[in-house]
PDB file of C-alpha atoms in Angstrom:
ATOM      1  CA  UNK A   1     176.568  66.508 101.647  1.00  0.00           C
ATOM      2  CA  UNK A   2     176.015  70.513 102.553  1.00  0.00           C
ATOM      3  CA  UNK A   3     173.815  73.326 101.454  1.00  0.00           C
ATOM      4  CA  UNK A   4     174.909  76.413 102.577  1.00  0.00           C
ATOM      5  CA  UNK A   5     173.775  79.585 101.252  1.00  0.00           C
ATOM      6  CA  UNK A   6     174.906  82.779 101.689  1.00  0.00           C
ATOM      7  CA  UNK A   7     173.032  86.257 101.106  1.00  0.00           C
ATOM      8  CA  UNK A   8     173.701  89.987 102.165  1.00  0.00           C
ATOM      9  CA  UNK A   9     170.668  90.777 103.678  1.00  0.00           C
ATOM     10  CA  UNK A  10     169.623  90.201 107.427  1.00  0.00           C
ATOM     11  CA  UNK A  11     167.006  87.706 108.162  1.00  0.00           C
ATOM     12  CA  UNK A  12     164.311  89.954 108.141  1.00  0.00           C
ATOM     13  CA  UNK A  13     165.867  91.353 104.794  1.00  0.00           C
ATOM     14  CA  UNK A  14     165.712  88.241 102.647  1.00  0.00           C
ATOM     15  CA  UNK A  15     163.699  88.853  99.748  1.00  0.00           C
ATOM     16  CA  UNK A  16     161.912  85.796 100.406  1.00  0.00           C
ATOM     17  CA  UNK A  17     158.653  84.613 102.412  1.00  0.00           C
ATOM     18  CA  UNK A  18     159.694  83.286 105.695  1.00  0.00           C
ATOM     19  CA  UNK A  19     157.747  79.672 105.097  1.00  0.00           C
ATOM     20  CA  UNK A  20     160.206  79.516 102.055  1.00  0.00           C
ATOM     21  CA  UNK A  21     163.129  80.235 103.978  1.00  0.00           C
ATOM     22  CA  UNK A  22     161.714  77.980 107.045  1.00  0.00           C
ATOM     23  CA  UNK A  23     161.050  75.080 104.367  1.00  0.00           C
ATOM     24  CA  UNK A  24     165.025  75.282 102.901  1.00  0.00           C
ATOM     25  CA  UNK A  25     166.128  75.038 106.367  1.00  0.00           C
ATOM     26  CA  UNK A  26     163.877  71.914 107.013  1.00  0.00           C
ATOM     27  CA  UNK A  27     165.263  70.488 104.110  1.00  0.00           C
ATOM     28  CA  UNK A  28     169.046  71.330 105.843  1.00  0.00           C
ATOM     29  CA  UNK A  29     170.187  74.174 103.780  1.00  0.00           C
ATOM     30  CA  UNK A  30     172.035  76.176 106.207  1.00  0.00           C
ATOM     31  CA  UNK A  31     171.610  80.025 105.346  1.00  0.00           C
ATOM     32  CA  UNK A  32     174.343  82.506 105.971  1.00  0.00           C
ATOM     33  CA  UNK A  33     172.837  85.741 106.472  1.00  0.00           C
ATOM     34  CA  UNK A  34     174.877  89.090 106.361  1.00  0.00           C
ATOM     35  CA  UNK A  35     177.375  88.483 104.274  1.00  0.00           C
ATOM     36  CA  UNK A  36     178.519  88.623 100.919  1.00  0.00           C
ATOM     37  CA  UNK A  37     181.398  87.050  98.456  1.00  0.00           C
ATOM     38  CA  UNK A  38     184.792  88.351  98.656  1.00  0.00           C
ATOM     39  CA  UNK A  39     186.606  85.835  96.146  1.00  0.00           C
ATOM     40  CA  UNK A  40     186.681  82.761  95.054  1.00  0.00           C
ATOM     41  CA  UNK A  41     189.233  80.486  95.986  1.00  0.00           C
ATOM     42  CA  UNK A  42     190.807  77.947  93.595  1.00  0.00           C
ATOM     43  CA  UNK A  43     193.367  75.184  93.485  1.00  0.00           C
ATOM     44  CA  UNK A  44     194.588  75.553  89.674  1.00  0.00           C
ATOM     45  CA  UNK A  45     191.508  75.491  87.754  1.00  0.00           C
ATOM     46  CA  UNK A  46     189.514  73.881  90.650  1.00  0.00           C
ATOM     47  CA  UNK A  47     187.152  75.686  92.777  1.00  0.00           C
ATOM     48  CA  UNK A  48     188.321  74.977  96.666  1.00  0.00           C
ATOM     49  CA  UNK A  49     186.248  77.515  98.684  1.00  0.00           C
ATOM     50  CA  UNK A  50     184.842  81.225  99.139  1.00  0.00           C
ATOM     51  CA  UNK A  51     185.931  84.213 101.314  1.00  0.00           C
ATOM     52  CA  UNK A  52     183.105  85.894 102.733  1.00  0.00           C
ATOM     53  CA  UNK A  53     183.344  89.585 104.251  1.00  0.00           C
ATOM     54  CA  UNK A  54     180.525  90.743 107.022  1.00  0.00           C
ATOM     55  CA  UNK A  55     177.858  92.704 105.147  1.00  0.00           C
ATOM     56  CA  UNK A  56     177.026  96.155 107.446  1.00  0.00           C
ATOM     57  CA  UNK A  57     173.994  96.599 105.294  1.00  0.00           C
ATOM     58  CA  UNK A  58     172.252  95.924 101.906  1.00  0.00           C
ATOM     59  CA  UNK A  59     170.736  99.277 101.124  1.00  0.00           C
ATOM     60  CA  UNK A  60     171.753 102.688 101.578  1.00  0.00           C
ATOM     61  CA  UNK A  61     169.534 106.046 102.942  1.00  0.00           C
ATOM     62  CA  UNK A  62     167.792 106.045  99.587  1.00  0.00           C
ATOM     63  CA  UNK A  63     166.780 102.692  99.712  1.00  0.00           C
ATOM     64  CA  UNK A  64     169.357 101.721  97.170  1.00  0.00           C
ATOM     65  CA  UNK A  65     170.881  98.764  96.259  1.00  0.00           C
ATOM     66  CA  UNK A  66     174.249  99.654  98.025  1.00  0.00           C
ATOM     67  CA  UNK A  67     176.050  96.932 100.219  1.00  0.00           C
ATOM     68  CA  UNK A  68     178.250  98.093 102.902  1.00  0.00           C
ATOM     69  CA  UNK A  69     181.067  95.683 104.058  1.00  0.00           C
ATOM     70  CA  UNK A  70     182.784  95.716 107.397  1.00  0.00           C
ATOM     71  CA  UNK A  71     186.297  94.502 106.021  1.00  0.00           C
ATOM     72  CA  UNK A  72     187.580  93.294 108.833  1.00  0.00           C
ATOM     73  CA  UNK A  73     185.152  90.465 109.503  1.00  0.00           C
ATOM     74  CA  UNK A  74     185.747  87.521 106.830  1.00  0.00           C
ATOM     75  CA  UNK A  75     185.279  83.677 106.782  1.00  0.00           C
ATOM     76  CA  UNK A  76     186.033  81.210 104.568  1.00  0.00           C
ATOM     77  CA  UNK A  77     183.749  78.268 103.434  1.00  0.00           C
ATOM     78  CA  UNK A  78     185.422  75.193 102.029  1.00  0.00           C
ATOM     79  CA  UNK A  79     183.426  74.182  98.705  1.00  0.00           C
ATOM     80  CA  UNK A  80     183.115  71.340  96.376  1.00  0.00           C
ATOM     81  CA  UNK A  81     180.274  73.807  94.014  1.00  0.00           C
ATOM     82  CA  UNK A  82     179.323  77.407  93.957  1.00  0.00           C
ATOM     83  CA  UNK A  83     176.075  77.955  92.800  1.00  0.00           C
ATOM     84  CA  UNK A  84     175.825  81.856  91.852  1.00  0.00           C
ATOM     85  CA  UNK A  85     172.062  83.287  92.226  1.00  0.00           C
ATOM     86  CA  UNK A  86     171.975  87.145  92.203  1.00  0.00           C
ATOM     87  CA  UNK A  87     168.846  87.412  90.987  1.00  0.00           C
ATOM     88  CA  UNK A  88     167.202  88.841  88.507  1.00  0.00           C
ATOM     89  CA  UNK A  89     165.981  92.109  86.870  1.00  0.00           C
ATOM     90  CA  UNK A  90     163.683  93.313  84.035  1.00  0.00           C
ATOM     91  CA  UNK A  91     165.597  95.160  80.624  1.00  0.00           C
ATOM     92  CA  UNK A  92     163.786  97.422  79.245  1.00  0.00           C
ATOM     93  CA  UNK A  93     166.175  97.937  76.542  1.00  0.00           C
ATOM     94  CA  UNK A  94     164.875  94.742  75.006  1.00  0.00           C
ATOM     95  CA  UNK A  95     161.803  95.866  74.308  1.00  0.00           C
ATOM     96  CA  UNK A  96     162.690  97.291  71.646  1.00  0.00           C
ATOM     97  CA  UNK A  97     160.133 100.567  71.596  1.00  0.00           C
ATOM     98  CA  UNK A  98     161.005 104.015  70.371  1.00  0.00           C
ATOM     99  CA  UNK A  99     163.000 106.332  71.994  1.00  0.00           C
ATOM    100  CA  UNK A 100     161.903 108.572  75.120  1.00  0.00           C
ATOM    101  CA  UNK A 101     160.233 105.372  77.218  1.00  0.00           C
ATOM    102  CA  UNK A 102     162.026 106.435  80.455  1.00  0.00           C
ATOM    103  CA  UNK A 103     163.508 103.746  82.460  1.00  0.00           C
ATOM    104  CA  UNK A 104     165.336 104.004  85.924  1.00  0.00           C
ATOM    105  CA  UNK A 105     166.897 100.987  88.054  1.00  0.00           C
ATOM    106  CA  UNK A 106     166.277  98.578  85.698  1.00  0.00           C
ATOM    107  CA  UNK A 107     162.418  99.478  85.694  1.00  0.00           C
ATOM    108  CA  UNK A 108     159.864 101.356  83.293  1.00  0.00           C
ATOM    109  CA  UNK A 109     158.593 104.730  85.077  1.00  0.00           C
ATOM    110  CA  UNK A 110     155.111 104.780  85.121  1.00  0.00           C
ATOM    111  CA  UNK A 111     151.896 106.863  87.258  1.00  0.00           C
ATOM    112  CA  UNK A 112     149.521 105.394  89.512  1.00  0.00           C
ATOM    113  CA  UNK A 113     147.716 103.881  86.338  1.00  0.00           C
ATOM    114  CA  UNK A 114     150.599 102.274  84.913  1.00  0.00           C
ATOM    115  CA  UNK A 115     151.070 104.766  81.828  1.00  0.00           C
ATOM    116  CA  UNK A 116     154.691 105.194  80.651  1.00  0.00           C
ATOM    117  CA  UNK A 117     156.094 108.667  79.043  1.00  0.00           C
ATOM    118  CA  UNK A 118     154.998 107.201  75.807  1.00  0.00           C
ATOM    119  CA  UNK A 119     151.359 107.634  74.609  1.00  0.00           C
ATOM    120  CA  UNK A 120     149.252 104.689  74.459  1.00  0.00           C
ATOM    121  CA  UNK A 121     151.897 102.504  76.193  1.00  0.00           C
ATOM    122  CA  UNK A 122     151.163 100.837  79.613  1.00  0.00           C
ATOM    123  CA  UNK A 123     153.665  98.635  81.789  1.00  0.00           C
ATOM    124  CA  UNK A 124     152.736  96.696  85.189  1.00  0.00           C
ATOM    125  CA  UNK A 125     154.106  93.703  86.948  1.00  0.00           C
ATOM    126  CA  UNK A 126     157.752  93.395  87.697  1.00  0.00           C
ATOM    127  CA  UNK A 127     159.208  95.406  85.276  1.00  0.00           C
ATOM    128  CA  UNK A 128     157.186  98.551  86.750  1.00  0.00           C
ATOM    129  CA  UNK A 129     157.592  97.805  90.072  1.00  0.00           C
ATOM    130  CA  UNK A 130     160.242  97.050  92.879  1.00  0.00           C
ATOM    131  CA  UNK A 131     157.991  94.750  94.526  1.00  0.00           C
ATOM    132  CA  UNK A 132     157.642  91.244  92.973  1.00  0.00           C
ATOM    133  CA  UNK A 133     154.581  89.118  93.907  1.00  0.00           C
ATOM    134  CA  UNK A 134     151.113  87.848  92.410  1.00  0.00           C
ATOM    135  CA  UNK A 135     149.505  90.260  94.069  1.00  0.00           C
ATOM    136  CA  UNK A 136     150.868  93.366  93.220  1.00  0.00           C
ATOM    137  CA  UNK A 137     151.559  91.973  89.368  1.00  0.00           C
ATOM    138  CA  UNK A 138     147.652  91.026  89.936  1.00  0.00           C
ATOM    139  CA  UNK A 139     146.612  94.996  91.195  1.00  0.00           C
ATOM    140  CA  UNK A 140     148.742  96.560  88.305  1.00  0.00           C
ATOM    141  CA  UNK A 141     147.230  94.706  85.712  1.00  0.00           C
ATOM    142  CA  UNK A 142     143.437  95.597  87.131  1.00  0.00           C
ATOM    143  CA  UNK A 143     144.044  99.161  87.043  1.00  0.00           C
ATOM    144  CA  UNK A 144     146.396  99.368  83.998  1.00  0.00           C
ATOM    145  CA  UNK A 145     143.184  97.648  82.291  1.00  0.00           C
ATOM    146  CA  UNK A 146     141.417 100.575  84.004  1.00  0.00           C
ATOM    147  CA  UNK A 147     143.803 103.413  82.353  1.00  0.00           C
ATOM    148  CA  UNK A 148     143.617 101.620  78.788  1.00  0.00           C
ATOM    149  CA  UNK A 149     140.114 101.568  78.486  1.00  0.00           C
ATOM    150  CA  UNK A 150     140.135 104.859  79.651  1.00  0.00           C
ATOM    151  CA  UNK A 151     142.802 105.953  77.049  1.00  0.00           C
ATOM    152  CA  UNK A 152     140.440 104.392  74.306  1.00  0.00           C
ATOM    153  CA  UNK A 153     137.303 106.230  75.371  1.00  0.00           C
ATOM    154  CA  UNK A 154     139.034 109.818  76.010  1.00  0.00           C
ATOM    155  CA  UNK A 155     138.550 109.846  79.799  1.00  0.00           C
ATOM    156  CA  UNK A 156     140.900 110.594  82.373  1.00  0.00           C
ATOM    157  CA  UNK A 157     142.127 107.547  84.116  1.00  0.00           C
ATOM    158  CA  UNK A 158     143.525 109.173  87.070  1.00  0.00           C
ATOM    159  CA  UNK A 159     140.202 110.577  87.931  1.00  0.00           C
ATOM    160  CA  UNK A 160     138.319 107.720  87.372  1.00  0.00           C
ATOM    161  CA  UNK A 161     140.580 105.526  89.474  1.00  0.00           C
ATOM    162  CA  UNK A 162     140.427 107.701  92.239  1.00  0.00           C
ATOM    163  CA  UNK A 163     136.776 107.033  92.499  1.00  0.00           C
ATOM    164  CA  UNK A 164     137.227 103.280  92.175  1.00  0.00           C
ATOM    165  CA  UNK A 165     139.500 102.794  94.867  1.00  0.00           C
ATOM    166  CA  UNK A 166     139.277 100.377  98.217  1.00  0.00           C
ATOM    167  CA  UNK A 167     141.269 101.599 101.297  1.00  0.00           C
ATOM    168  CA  UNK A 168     144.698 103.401 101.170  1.00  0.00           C
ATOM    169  CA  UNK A 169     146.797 101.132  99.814  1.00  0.00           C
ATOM    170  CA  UNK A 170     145.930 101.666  95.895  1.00  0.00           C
ATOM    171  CA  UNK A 171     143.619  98.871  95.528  1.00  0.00           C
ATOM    172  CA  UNK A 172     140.898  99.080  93.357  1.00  0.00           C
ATOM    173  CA  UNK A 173     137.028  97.986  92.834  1.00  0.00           C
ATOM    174  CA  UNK A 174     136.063  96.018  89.371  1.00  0.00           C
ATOM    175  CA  UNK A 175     132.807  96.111  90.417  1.00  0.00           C
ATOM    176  CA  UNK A 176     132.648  99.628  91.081  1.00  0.00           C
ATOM    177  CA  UNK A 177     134.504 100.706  87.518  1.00  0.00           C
ATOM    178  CA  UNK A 178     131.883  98.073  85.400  1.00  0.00           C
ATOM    179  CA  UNK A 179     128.822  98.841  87.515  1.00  0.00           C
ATOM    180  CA  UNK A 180     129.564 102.474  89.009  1.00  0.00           C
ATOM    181  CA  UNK A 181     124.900 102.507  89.763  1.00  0.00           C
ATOM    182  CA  UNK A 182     125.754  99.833  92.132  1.00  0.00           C
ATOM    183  CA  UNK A 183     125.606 100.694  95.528  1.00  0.00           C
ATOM    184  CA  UNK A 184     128.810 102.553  96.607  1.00  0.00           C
ATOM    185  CA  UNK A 185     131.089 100.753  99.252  1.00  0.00           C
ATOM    186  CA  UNK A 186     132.051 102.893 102.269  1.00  0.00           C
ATOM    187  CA  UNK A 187     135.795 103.998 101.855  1.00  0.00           C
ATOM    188  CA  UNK A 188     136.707 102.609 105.326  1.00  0.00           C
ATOM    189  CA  UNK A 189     138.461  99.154 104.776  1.00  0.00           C
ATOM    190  CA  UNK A 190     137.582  97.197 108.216  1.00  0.00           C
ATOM    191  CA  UNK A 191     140.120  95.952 110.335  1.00  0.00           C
ATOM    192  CA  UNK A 192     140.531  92.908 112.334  1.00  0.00           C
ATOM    193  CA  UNK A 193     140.597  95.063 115.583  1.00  0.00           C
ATOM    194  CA  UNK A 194     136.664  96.207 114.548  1.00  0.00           C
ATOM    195  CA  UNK A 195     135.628  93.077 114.405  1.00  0.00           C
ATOM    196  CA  UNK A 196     133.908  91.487 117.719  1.00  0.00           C
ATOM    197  CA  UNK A 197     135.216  88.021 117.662  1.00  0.00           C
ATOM    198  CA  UNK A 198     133.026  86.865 120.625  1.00  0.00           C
ATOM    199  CA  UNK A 199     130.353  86.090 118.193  1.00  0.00           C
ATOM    200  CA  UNK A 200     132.830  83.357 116.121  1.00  0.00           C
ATOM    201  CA  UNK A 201     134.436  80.311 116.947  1.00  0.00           C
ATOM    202  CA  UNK A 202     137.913  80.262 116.549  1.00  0.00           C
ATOM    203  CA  UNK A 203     138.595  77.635 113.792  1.00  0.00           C
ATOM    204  CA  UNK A 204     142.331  77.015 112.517  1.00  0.00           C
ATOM    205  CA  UNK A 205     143.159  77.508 108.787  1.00  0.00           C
ATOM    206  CA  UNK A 206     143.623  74.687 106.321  1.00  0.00           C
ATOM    207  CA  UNK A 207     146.913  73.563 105.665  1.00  0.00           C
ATOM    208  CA  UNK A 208     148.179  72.208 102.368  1.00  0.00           C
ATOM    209  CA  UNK A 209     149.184  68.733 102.083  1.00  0.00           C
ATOM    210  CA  UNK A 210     152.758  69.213 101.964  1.00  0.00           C
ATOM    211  CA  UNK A 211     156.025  66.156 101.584  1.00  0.00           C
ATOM    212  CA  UNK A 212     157.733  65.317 104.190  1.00  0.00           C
ATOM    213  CA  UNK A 213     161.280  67.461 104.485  1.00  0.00           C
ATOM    214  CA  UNK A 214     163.448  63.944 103.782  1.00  0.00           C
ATOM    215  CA  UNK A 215     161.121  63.241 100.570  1.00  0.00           C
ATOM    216  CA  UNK A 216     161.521  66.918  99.107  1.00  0.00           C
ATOM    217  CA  UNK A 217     165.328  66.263  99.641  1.00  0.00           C
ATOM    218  CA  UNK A 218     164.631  62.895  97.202  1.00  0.00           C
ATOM    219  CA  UNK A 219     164.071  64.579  94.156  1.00  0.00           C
ATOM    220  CA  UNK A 220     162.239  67.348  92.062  1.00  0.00           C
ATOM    221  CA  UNK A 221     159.114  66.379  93.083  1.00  0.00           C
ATOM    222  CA  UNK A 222     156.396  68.872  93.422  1.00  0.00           C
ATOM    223  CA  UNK A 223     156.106  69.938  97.250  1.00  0.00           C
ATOM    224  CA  UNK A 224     153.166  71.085  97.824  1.00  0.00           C
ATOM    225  CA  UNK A 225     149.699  69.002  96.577  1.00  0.00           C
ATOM    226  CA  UNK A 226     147.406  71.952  96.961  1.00  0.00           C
ATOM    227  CA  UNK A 227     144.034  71.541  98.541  1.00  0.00           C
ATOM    228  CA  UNK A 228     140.916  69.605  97.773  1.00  0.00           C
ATOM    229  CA  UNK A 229     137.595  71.325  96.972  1.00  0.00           C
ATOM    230  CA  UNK A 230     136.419  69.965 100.738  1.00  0.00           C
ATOM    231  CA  UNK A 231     139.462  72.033 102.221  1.00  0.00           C
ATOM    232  CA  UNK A 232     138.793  74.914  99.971  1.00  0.00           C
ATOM    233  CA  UNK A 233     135.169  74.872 101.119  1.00  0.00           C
ATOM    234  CA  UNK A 234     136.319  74.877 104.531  1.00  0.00           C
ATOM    235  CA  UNK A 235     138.863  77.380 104.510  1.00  0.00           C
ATOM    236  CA  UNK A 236     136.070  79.881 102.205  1.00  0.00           C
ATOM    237  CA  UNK A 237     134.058  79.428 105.708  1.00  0.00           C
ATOM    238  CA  UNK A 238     136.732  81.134 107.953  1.00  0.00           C
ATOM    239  CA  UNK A 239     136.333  84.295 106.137  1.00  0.00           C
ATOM    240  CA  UNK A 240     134.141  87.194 108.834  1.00  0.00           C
ATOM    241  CA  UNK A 241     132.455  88.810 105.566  1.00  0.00           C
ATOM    242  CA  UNK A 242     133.979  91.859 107.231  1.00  0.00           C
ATOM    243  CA  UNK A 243     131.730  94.946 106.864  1.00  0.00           C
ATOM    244  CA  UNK A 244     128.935  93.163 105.583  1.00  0.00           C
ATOM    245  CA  UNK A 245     126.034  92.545 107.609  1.00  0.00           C
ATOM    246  CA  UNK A 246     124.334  89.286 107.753  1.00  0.00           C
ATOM    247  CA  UNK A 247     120.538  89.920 109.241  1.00  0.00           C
ATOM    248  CA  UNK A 248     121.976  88.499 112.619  1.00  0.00           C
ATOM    249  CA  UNK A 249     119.418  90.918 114.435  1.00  0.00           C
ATOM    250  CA  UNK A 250     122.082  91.703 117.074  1.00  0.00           C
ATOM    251  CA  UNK A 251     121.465  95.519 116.854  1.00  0.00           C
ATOM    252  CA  UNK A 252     117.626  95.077 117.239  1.00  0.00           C
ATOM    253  CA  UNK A 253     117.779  92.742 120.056  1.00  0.00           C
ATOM    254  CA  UNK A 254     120.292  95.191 122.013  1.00  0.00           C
ATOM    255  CA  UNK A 255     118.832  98.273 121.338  1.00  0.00           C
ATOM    256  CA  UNK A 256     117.838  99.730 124.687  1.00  0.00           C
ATOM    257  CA  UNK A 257     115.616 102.403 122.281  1.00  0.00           C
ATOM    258  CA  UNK A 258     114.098  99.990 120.510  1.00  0.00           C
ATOM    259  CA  UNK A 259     115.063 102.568 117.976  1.00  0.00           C
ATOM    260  CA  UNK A 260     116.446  99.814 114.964  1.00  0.00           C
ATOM    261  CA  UNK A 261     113.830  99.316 112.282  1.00  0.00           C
ATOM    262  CA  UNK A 262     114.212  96.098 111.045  1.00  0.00           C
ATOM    263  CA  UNK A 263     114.221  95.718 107.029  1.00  0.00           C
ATOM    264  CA  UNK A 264     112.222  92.816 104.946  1.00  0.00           C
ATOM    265  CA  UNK A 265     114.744  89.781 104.430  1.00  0.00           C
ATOM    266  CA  UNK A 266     117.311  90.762 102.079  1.00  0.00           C
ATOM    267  CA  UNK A 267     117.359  94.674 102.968  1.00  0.00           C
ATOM    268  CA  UNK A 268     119.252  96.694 105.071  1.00  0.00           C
ATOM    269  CA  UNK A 269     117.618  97.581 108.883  1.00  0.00           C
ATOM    270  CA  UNK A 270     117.390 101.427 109.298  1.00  0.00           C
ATOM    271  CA  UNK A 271     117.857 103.594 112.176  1.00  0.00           C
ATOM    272  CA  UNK A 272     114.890 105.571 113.685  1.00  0.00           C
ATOM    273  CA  UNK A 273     117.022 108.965 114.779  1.00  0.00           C
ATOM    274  CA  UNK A 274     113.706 110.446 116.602  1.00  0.00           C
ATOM    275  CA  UNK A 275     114.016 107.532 119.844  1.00  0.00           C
ATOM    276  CA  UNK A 276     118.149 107.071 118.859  1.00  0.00           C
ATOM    277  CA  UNK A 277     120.521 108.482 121.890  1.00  0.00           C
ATOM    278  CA  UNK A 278     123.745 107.640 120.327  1.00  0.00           C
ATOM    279  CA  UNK A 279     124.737 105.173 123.358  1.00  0.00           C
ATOM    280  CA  UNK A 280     126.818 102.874 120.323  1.00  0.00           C
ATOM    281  CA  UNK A 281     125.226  99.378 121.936  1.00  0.00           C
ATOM    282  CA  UNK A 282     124.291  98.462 118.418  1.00  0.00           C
ATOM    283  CA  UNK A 283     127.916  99.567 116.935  1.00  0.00           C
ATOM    284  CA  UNK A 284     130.032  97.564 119.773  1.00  0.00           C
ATOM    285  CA  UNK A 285     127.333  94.612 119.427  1.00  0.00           C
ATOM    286  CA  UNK A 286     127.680  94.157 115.704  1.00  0.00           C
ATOM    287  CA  UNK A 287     130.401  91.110 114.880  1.00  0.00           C
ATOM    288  CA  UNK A 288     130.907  92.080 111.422  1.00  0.00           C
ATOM    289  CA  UNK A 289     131.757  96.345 111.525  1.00  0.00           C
ATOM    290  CA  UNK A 290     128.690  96.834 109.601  1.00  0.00           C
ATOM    291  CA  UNK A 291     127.679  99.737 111.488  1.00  0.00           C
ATOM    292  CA  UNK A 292     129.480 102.692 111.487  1.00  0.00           C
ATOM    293  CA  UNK A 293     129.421 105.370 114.861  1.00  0.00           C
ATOM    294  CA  UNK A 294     130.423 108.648 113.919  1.00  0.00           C
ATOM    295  CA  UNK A 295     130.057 112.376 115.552  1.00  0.00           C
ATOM    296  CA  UNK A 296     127.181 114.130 114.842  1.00  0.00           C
ATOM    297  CA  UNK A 297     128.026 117.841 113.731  1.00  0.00           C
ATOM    298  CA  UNK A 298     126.011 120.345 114.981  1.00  0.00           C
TER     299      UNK A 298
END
């Protein structure tokens, strides 16, 4: 017995993660990338096989659903089963509000809080979005929370989550919306490049206990056992704290100034700009990005 499956996109297209598409091929589905059906073939009433044309590409200069087929490149498959999965998409249409919620591509248009062109109403997750994972259905709840709460008490959500956000990407801060007297986090979201690794040991991440590729081809079993609170523990340990610092003294001990004033446990060291020359010892010596070097304007 053969898996084969066949999709339009490239392999760097596939709307899948590549462990996904590395586990089906462990498991000996073969995948057929870059092409799509061009009929099904039949023996009276009995499916024989499928004609496949070349796929050019998926999308078009919009970034549109829009196949393009070379015509000239086909294959056929010889088939005992054709399993069609095209997908899925969100209809609006069944939600059954009142007219002038606008809709486009199968989606609800919303802003950057998640309000629709109806008052009051809010949409996140897949049916607001082209993108479909936990995280982003995860972010677009958090700030369409956000916008509601500001719809309720008459403030403007846009302006509010401006001020709440975490990098570029449209992340926001909980923290900084519940408890906006807490200490304000700098805007800069630190990068593994800022960090100086020399000060960590390199320790390898935890991998879930997984079957082995024959016994997920056995059944519906579930694949993947998770990890134990040990593992967790461990894998909570490989995180830098990025941006955060930790009292490791690092800036005080290589301070050729001797110009770091060190803070009672628990509070942040200070700078003494009177002996400080700017050399940026303390900045490159810092594992964790916690310091900051910038130019001073004069």
């Amino acid at each position: 017995e053969e898996v084969q499956m066949v999709c339009l996109e490239s392999r760097g297209e596939m709307p899948a993660f590549s462990e996904e598409i590395e586990e089906a091929e462990q498991e000996g589905v073969i995948v057929k990338n870059s092409w799509g059906p061009k009929r099904i073939l039949q023996e009276g009433e009995r499916v024989r096989g499928v004609e496949l044309v070349r796929c050019n590409s998926v999308f078009d200069k919009e970034g549109r659903f829009n196949p393009s087929f070379d015509e000239s490149k086909k294959m056929q498959l010889e088939v005992d089963n054709i399993i069609v999965a095209i997908g899925e998409e969100a209809d609006p249409s069944s939600l059954g509000l009142a007219g002038g919620l606008m809709a486009e591509g199968g989606m609800i248009v919303t802003d950057q809080t998640g309000a629709t062109s109806l008052p009051g109403i809010f949409a996140g997750g897949d049916i607001a979005s082209p993108i479909h994972n936990i995280a982003q259905a995860i972010g677009s709840g958090k700030r369409g929370a956000v916008a509601i709460d500001c719809y309720l008490r008459k403030r403007n959500p846009a302006d509010v989550i401006s001020r709440i956000r975490v990098g570029g990407n449209g992340a926001i801060s909980m923290i900084k919306y519940l408890h906006p007297e807490a200490r304000a986090r700098a805007p800069y979201v630190v990068a593994f490049s800022d960090l100086n690794t020399q000060y960590f040991e390199y320790s390898d991440r935890v991998r879930k206990i997984r079957l082995l590729p024959f016994e997920r081809r056995q059944g519906f079993e579930e694949v993947a056992f998770g990890i134990t609170e040990e593992m967790a523990m461990r894998e909570a340990g490989r995180c830098f704290s990025c941006g955060v610092c930790n009292e490791c003294g690092n800036c005080y001990i290589f301070c050729p100034d001797i110009s770091i004033l060190k803070g009672a446990r628990g509070l942040e060291h200070k700078v003494n700009y009177d002996y400080c020359k700017g050399c940026g010892i303390c900045f490159v010596e810092c594992p964790r990005y916690a310091l900051s070097l910038e130019v001073e304007q004069r």
